[in-house]
Coordinates of C-alpha atoms and ligand atoms in Angstrom, one line a residue:
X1 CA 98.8 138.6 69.5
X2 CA 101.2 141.4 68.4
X3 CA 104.3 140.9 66.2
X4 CA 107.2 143.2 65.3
X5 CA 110.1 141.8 63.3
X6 CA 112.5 143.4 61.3
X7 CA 114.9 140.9 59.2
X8 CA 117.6 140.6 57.5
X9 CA 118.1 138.9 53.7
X10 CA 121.3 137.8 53.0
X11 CA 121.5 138.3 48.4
X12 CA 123.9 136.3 46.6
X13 CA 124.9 139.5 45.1
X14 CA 123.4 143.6 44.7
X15 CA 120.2 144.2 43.2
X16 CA 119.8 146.3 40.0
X17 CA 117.3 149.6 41.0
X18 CA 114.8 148.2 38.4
X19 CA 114.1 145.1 40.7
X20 CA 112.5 147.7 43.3
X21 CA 109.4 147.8 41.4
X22 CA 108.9 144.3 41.3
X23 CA 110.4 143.6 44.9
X24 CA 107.5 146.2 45.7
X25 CA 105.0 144.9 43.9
X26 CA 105.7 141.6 45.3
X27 CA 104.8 143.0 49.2
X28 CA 102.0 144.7 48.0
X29 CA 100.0 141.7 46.8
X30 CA 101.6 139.6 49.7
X31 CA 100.0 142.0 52.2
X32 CA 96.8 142.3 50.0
X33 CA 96.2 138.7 50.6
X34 CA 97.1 138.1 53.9
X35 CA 94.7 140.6 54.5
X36 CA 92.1 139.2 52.0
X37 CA 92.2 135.6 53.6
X38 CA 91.6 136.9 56.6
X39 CA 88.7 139.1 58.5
X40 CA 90.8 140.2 61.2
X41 CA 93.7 141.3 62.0
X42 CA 96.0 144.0 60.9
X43 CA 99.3 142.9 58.3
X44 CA 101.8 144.9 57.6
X45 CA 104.8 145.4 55.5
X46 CA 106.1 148.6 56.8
X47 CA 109.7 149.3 55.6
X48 CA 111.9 147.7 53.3
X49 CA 115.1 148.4 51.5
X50 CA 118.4 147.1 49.8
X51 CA 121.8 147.9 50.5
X52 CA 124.7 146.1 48.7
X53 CA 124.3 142.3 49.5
X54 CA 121.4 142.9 51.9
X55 CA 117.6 143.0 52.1
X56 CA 115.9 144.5 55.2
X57 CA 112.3 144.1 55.6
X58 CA 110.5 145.5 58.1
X59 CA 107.0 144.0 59.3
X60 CA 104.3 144.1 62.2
X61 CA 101.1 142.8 62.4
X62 CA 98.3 142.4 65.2
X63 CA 96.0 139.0 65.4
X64 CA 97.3 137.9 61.7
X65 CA 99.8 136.1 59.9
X66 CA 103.2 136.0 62.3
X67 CA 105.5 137.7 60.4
X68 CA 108.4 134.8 60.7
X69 CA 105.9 132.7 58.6
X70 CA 105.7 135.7 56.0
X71 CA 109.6 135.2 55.8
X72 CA 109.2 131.6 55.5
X73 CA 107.0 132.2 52.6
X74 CA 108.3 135.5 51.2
X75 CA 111.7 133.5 51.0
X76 CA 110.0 131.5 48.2
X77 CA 108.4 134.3 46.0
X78 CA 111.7 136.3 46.5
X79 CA 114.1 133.7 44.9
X80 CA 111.3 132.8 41.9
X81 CA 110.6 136.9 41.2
X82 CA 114.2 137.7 41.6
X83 CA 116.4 134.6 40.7
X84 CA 116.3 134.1 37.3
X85 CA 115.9 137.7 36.5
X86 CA 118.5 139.2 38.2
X87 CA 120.3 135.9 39.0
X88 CA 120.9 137.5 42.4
X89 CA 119.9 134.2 45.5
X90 CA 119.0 134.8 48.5
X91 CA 121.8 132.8 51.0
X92 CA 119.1 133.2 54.1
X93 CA 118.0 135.6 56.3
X94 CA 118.9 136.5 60.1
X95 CA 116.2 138.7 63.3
X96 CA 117.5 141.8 63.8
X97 CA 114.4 142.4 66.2
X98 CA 111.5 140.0 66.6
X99 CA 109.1 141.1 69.2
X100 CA 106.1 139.1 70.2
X101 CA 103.0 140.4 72.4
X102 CA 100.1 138.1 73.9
X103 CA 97.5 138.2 76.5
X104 CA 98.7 135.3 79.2
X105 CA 95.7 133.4 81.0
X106 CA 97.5 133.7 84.5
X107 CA 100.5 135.9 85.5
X108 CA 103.8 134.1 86.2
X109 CA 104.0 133.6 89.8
X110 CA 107.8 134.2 89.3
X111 CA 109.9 135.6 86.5
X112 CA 112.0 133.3 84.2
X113 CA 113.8 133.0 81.6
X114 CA 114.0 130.6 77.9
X115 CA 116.4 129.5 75.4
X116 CA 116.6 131.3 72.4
X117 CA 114.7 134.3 74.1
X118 CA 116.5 137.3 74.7
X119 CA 114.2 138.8 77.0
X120 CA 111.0 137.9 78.5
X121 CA 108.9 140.8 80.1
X122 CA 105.4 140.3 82.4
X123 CA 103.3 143.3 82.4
X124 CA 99.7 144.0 83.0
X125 CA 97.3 146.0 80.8
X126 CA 93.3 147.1 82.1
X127 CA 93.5 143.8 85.1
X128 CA 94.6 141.6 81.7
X129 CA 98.6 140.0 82.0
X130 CA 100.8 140.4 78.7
X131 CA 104.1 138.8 77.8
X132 CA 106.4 140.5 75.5
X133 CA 108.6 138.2 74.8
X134 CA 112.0 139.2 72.5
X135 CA 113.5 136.4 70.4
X136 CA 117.1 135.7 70.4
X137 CA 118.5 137.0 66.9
X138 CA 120.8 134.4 66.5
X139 CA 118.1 132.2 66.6
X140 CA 119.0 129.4 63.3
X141 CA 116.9 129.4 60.3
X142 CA 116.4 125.9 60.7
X143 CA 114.4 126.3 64.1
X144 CA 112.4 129.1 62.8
X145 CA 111.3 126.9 60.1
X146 CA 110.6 124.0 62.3
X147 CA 108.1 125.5 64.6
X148 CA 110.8 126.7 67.3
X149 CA 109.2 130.5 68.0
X150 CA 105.7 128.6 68.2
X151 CA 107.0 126.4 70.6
X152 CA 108.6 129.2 72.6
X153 CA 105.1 131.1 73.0
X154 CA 103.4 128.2 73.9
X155 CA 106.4 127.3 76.7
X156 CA 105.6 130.5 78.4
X157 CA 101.8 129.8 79.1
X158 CA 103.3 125.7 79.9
X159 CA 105.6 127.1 82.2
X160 CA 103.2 129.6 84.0
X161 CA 101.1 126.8 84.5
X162 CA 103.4 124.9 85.6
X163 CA 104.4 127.5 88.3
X164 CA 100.9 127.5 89.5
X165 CA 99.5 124.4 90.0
X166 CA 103.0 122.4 89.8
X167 CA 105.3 119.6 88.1
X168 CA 101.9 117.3 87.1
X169 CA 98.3 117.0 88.3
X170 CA 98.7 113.9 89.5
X171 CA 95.3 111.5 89.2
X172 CA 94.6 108.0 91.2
X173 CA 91.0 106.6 91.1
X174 CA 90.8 103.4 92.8
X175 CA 88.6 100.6 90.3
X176 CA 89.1 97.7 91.8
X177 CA 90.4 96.2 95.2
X178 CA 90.9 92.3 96.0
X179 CA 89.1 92.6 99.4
X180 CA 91.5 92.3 102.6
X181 CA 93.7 89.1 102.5
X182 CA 95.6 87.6 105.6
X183 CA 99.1 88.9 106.0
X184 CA 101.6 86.8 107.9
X185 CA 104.3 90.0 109.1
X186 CA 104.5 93.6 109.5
X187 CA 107.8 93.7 109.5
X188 CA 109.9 95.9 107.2
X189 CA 110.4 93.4 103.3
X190 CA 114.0 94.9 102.7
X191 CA 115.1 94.1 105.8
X192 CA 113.7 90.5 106.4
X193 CA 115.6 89.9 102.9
X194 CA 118.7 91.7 104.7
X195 CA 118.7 89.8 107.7
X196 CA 118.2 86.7 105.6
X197 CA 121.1 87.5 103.3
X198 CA 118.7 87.4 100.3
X199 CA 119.8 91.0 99.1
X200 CA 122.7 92.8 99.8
X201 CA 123.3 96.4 98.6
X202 CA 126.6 97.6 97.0
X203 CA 129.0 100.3 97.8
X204 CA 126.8 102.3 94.6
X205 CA 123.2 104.1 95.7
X206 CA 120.2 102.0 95.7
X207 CA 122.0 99.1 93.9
X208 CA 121.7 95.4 95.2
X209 CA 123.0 91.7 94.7
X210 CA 120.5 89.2 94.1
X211 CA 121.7 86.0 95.9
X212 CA 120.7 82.7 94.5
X213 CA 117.8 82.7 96.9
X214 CA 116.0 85.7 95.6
X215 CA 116.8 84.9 91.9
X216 CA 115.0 81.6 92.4
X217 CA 112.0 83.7 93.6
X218 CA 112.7 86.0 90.3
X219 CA 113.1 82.5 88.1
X220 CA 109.3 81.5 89.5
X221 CA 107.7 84.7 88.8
X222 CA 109.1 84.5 85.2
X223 CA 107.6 81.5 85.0
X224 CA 104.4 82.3 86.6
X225 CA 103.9 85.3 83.9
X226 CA 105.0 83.2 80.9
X227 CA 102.2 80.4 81.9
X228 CA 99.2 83.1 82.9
X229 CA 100.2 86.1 80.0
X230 CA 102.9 85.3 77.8
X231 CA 102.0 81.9 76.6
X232 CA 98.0 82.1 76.9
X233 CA 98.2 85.5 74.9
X234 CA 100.5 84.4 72.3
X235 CA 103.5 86.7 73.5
X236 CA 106.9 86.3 72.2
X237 CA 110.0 87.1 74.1
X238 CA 112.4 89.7 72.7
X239 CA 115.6 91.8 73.8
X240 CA 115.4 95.4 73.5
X241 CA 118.5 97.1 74.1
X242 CA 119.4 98.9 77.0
X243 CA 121.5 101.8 76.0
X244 CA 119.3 104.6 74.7
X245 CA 120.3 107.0 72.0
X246 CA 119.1 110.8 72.3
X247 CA 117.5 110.0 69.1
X248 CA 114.9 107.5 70.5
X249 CA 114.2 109.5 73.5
X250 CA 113.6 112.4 71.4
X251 CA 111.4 110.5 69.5
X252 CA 109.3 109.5 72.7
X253 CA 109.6 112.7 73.9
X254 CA 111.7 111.4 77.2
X255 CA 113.9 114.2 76.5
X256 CA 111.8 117.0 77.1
X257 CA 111.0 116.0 80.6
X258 CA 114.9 115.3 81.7
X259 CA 115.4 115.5 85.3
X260 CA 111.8 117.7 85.7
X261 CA 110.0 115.5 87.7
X262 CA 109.8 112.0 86.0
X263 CA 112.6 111.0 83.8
X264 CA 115.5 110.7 85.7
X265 CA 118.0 109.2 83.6
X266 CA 121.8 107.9 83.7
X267 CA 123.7 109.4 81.5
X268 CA 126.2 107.4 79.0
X269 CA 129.3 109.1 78.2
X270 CA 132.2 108.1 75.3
X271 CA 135.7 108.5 75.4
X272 CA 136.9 111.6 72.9
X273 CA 139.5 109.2 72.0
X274 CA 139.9 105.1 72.4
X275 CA 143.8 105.7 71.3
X276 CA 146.1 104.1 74.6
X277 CA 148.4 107.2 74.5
X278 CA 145.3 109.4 75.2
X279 CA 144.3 107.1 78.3
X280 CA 147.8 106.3 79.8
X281 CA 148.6 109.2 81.7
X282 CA 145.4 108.2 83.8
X283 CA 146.0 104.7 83.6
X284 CA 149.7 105.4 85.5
X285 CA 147.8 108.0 87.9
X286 CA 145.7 104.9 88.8
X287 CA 148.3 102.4 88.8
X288 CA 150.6 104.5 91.1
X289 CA 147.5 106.4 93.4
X290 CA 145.4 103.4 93.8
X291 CA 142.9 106.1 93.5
X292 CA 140.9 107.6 90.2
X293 CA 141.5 111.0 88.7
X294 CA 137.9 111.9 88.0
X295 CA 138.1 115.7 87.2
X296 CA 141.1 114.5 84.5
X297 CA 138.7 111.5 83.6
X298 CA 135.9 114.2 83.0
X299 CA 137.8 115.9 80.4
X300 CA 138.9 113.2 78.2
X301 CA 134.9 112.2 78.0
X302 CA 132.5 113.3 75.6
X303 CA 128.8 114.9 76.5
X304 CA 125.7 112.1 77.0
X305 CA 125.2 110.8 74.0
X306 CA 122.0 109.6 75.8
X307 CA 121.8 107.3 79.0
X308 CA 121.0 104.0 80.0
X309 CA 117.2 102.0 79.4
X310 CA 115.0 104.0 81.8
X311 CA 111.3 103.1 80.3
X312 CA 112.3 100.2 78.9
X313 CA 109.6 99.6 75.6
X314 CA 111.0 103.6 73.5
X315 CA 114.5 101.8 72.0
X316 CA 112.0 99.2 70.9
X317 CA 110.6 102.0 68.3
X318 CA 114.0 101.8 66.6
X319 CA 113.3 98.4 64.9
X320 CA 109.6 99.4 63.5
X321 CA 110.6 103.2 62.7
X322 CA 109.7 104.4 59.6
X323 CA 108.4 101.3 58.7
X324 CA 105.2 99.6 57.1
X325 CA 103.7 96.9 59.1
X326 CA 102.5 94.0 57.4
X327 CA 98.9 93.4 58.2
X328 CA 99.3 90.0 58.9
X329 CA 102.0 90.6 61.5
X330 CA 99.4 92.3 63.4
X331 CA 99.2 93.0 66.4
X332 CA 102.4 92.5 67.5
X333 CA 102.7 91.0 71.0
X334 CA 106.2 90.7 72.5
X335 CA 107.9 90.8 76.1
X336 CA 111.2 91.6 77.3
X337 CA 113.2 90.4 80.7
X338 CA 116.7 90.7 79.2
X339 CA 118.2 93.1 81.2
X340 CA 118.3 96.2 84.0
X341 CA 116.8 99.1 83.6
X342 CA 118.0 102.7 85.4
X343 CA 116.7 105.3 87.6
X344 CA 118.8 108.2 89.5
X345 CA 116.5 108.1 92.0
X346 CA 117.5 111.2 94.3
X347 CA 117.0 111.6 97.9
X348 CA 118.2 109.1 100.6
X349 CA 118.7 105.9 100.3
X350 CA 115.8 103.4 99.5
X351 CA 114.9 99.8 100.1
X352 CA 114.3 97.2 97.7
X353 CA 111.4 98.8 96.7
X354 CA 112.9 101.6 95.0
X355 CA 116.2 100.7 93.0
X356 CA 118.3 102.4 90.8
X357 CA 119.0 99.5 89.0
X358 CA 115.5 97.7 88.4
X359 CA 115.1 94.2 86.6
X360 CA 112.0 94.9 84.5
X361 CA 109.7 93.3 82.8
X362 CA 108.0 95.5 79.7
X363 CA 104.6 93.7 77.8
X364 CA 104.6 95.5 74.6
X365 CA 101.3 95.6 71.8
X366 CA 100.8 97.1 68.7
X367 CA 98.1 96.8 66.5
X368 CA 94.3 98.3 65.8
X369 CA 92.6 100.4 67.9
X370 CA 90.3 97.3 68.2
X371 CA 93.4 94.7 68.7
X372 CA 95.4 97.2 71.2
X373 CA 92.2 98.1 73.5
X374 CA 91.4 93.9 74.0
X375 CA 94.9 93.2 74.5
X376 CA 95.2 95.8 76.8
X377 CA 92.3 94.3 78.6
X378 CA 93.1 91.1 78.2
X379 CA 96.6 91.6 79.8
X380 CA 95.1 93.2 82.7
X381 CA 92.3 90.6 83.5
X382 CA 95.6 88.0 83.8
X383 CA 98.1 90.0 85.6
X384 CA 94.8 90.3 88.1
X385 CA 94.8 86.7 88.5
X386 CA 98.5 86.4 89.2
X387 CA 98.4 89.2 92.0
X388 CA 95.0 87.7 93.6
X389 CA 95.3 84.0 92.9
X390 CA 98.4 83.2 92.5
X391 CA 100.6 85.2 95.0
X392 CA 97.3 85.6 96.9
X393 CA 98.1 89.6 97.8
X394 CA 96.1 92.1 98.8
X395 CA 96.1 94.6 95.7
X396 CA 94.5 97.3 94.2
X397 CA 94.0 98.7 90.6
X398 CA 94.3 102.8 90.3
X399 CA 93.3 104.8 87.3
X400 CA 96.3 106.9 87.4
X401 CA 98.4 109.7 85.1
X402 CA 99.8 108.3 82.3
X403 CA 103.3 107.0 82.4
X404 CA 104.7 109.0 79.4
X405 CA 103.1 111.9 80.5
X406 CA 105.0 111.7 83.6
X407 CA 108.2 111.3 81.7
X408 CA 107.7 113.8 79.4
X409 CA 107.4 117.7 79.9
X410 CA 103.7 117.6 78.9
X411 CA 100.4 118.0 80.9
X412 CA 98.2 116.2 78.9
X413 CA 97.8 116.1 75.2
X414 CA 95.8 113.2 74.6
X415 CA 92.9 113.9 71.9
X416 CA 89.3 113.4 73.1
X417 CA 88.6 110.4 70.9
X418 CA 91.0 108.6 72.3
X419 CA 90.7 110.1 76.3
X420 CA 88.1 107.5 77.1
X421 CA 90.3 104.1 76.8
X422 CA 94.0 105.7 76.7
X423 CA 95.3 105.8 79.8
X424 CA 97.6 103.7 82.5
X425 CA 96.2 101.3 85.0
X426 CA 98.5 101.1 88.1
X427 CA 98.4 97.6 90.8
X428 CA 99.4 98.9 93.9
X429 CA 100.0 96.2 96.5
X430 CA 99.2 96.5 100.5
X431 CA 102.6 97.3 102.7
X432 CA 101.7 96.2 106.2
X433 CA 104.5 97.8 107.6
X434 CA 103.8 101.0 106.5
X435 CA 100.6 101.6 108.6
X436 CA 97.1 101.2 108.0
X437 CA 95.0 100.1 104.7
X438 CA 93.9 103.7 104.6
X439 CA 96.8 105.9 106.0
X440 CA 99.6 104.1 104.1
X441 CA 101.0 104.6 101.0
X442 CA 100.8 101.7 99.3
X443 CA 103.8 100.2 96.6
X444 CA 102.7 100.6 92.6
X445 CA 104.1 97.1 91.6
X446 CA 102.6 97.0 88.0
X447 CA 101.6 99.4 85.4
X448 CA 99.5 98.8 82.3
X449 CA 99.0 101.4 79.6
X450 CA 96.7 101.7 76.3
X451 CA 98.8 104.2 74.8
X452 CA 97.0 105.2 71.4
X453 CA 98.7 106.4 68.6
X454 CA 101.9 108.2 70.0
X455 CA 104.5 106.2 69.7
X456 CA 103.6 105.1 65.8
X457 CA 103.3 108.6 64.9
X458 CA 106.5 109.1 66.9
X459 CA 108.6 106.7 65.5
X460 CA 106.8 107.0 62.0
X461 CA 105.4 103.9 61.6
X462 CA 102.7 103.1 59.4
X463 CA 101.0 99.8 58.9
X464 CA 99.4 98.3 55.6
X465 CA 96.6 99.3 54.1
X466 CA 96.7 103.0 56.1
X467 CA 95.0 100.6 59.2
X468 CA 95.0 103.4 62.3
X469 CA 98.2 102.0 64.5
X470 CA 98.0 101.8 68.4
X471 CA 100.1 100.7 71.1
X472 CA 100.1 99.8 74.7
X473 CA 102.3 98.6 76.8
X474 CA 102.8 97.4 80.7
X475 CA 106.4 97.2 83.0
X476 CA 106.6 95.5 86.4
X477 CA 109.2 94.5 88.1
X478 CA 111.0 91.4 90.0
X479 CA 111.8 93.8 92.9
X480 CA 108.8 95.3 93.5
X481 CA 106.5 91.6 92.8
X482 CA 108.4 90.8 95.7
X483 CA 109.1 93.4 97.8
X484 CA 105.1 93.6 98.2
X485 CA 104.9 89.5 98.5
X486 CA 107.5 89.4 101.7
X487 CA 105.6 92.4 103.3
X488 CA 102.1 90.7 103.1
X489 CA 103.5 86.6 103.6
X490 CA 106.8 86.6 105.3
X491 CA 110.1 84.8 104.4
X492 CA 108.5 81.5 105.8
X493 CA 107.5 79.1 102.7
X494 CA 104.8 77.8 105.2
X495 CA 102.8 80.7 104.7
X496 CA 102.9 81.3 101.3
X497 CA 100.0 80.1 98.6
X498 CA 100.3 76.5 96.8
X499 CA 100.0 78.0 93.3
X500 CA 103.3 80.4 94.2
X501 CA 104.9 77.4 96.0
X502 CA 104.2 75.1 92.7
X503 CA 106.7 77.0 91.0
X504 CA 109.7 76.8 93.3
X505 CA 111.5 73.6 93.4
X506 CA 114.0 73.9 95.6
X507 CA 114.8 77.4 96.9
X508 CA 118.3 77.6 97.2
X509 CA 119.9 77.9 100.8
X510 CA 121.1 81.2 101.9
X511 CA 125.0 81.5 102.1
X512 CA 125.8 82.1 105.9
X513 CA 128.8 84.8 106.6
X514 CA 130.4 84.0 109.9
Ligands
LIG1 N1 107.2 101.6 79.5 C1 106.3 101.7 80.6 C2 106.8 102.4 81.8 O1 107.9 102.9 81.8 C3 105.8 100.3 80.9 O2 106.9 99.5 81.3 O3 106.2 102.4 82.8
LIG2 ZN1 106.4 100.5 77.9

């Protein structure tokens, strides 16, 4: 890798000609090290000099130290040699030119650009592809000294990858299929539930009413989990809210991934102002249009401020973060039904299978490696009983990509320690309707995940006695359970299993419309 950067020092003040010496001195035994701790690479300080309030320093250097971490580090011997002695400060420093060089495993199938680059340039050397990529000068400090130009050379290899074998290398290995099981229709769920009057969608995209019927069936299901996981496993129910900072999802890394592939999220907006005066003129537009101003609307709005729950378990993080876990609270094992989560999901419009607003349920572990791994388990082995047994369906468990590396921008950047056990387990349930065992696709109703340590280290949270932290977590919902159950057994109760039907009482009748 080849660097060139020529910075800028801001000094609190001129510096008297006999500092030169020492500023001199200083570079000499900076290089001299570099160079020392190192047995390749070339480090060089090439030009400096002062002029009134500034300090220009010139420096390039070929498979060694990057010269923004020299800055980072000169910064500090600078202010100690020259502080007290000349009581001149350096205020901070800005790029004048920061060129990098590197040697690209692939070339770009198509030019692009980045943030915070001010040029990007593809070129080929002796059948080897180089990027030179030119850093933005205003680039902040603060960026620079959190691993920003890093992160830019190492988005230029993700994103050539990216262009090449696309969004995610998807992965489904099949490890374990219930056999074949009887189904009593082929006929599309969503509409049975239709005709039925069971669901009803809305005027808004993919959103539905649950009539009494169908929450009944919702009502059992809950339940059915609490009696075969919750309560067996010594789960505790919990709300987790539903309105998601940027914070968290920056913490889980959500963010990176917005709208690339796998986090689709609504967005929440505020009002600039809650003050009637600043609403009124669009309350009398309203009033007097019967209609809504939106563009107006849109101005007197702020920017996201984040979006609504979309994975359900990351605004859990904010009650643990930064926190010590008490080793006797471990693991902790909790669930949460206690409201919608949301999905833009793009495209046409879906059936009750795929919802923008989704009534999940999230099974959430922390603990040990040990603990997290035969929860993890354990949680599976149940939910298997309440697919096969209980609804009797015809279901399927897949070895699939993990769920947050879906979400997030990232390919894959689990260790190899933990690659054997981390990983997401899909149940995918058998859709009739959609064809044949082997030609259809079939509907992913339940995920469950052994996550390792990336949410702790995440959300920075730590538990006593330095015990390694883990976490795993599943999500299912109400409207794909049964989605999949009316496309294997029908709406008719006579075909449905005994340990299902236990559980219902007395489904409610469906309201007729004449
Ligand atoms: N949080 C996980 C997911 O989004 C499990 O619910 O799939
Ligand atoms: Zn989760």
């Amino acid at each position: 890798m080849k660097h060139y950067l020529e910075v800028q020092f801001t000094l609190s003040g001129p510096l008297p000609p006999e500092s030169k010496g020492e500023i001199e001195e200083l570079f000499k035994q900076f290089t001299e090290k570099t160079q020392e701790s190192r047995d390749k690479g070339e480090f060089k300080i090439t030009e400096w000099k002062t002029k009134g309030t500034k300090l220009d320093i010139t420096i390039s250097s070929v498979d060694s130290l990057s010269p923004h971490v020299a800055v980072l580090r000169l910064r500090k011997k600078l202010s100690a040699a020259i502080g007290k002695k000349y009581r001149v400060g350096l205020r901070g420093f800005a790029f004048i030119k920061y060129i990098i060089e590197t040697e690209l495993e692939e070339k770009p199938v198509k030019e692009f650009t980045l943030p915070l680059v001010k040029n990007l340039e593809f070129f080929e050397e002796k059948g080897k592809s180089y990027v030179k990529i030119e850093i933005d000068p205003e680039i902040e400090e603060d960026f620079v000294e959190k691993g920003a130009i890093e992160r830019i050379v190492r988005r230029v290899g993700e994103k050539i990858s990216k262009q090449h074998y696309g969004a995610k290398r998807e992965h489904h290995q099949i490890s374990w299929y219930s056999g074949e099981k009887k189904h009593h229709t082929e006929e599309n769920p969503t509409q049975m539930m239709q005709k039925a009057n069971w669901i009803q969608r809305t005027n808004y995209r993919n959103q539905w009413i649950l009539s009494p019927t169908i929450t009944a069936l919702a009502e059992a299901l809950k339940h059915i989990m609490i009696d075969y996981v919750y309560e067996p496993l010594g789960f505790n129910q919990m709300m987790i809210p539903k309105l998601v900072d940027w914070s968290i999802w920056l913490r889980s890394e959500h963010a990176e991934g917005i709208y690339q592939g796998g986090f689709e999220p609504y967005f929440v907006v505020q009002p600039k102002s809650a003050d009637p005066e600043y609403f009124e003129e669009i309350a009398d537009y309203i009033t007097i249009t019967k209609t809504i101003p939106l563009e107006k609307l849109a101005e007197k709005v702020s920017a996201p401020i984040g979006g609504l729950s979309y994975a359900q378990c990351p605004p859990f993080w904010a009650w643990i973060q930064g926190k010590t876990l008490a080793k006797e609270s471990l693991p902790i094992k909790v669930y949460d039904w206690s409201g919608p989560t949301y999905r833009y999901e793009s495209g046409s419009a879906y059936g009750f299978e795929r919802v923008d607003e989704l009534h999940r349920i999230e099974t959430l572990f922390i603990g040990s490696p040990e603990q997290v791994k035969q929860i993890g388990m354990a949680v599976k082995d149940k939910l298997r009983v309440i697919f096969e047994e209980v609804l009797d369906l015809e279901v399927r468990e897949a070895k699939v990509t993990p769920w947050w590396l879906q979400q997030s921008a990232h390919e894959d950047e689990m260790d190899s320690a933990e690659d054997l056990v981390v990983g997401t387990i899909d149940y995918e349930a058998y859709m009739p309707y959609r064809g044949s065992r082997e030609e259809s696709e079939w509907l992913e109703i339940q995920n469950i995940s052994i996550i390792g340590q990336k949410y702790p280290k995440g959300f920075s949270v730590k538990a006593e006695g330095n015990i390694e932290l883990w976490s795993g977590c599943g999500g299912g919902s109400f409207e794909r359970f049964l989605t999949a159950f009316i496309s294997q057994k029908g709406l008719d109760k006579d075909n449905w299993p005994n340990k299902f039907l236990k559980y219902i009482d007395k489904l409610p009748e469906p309201v007729k419309f004449h």
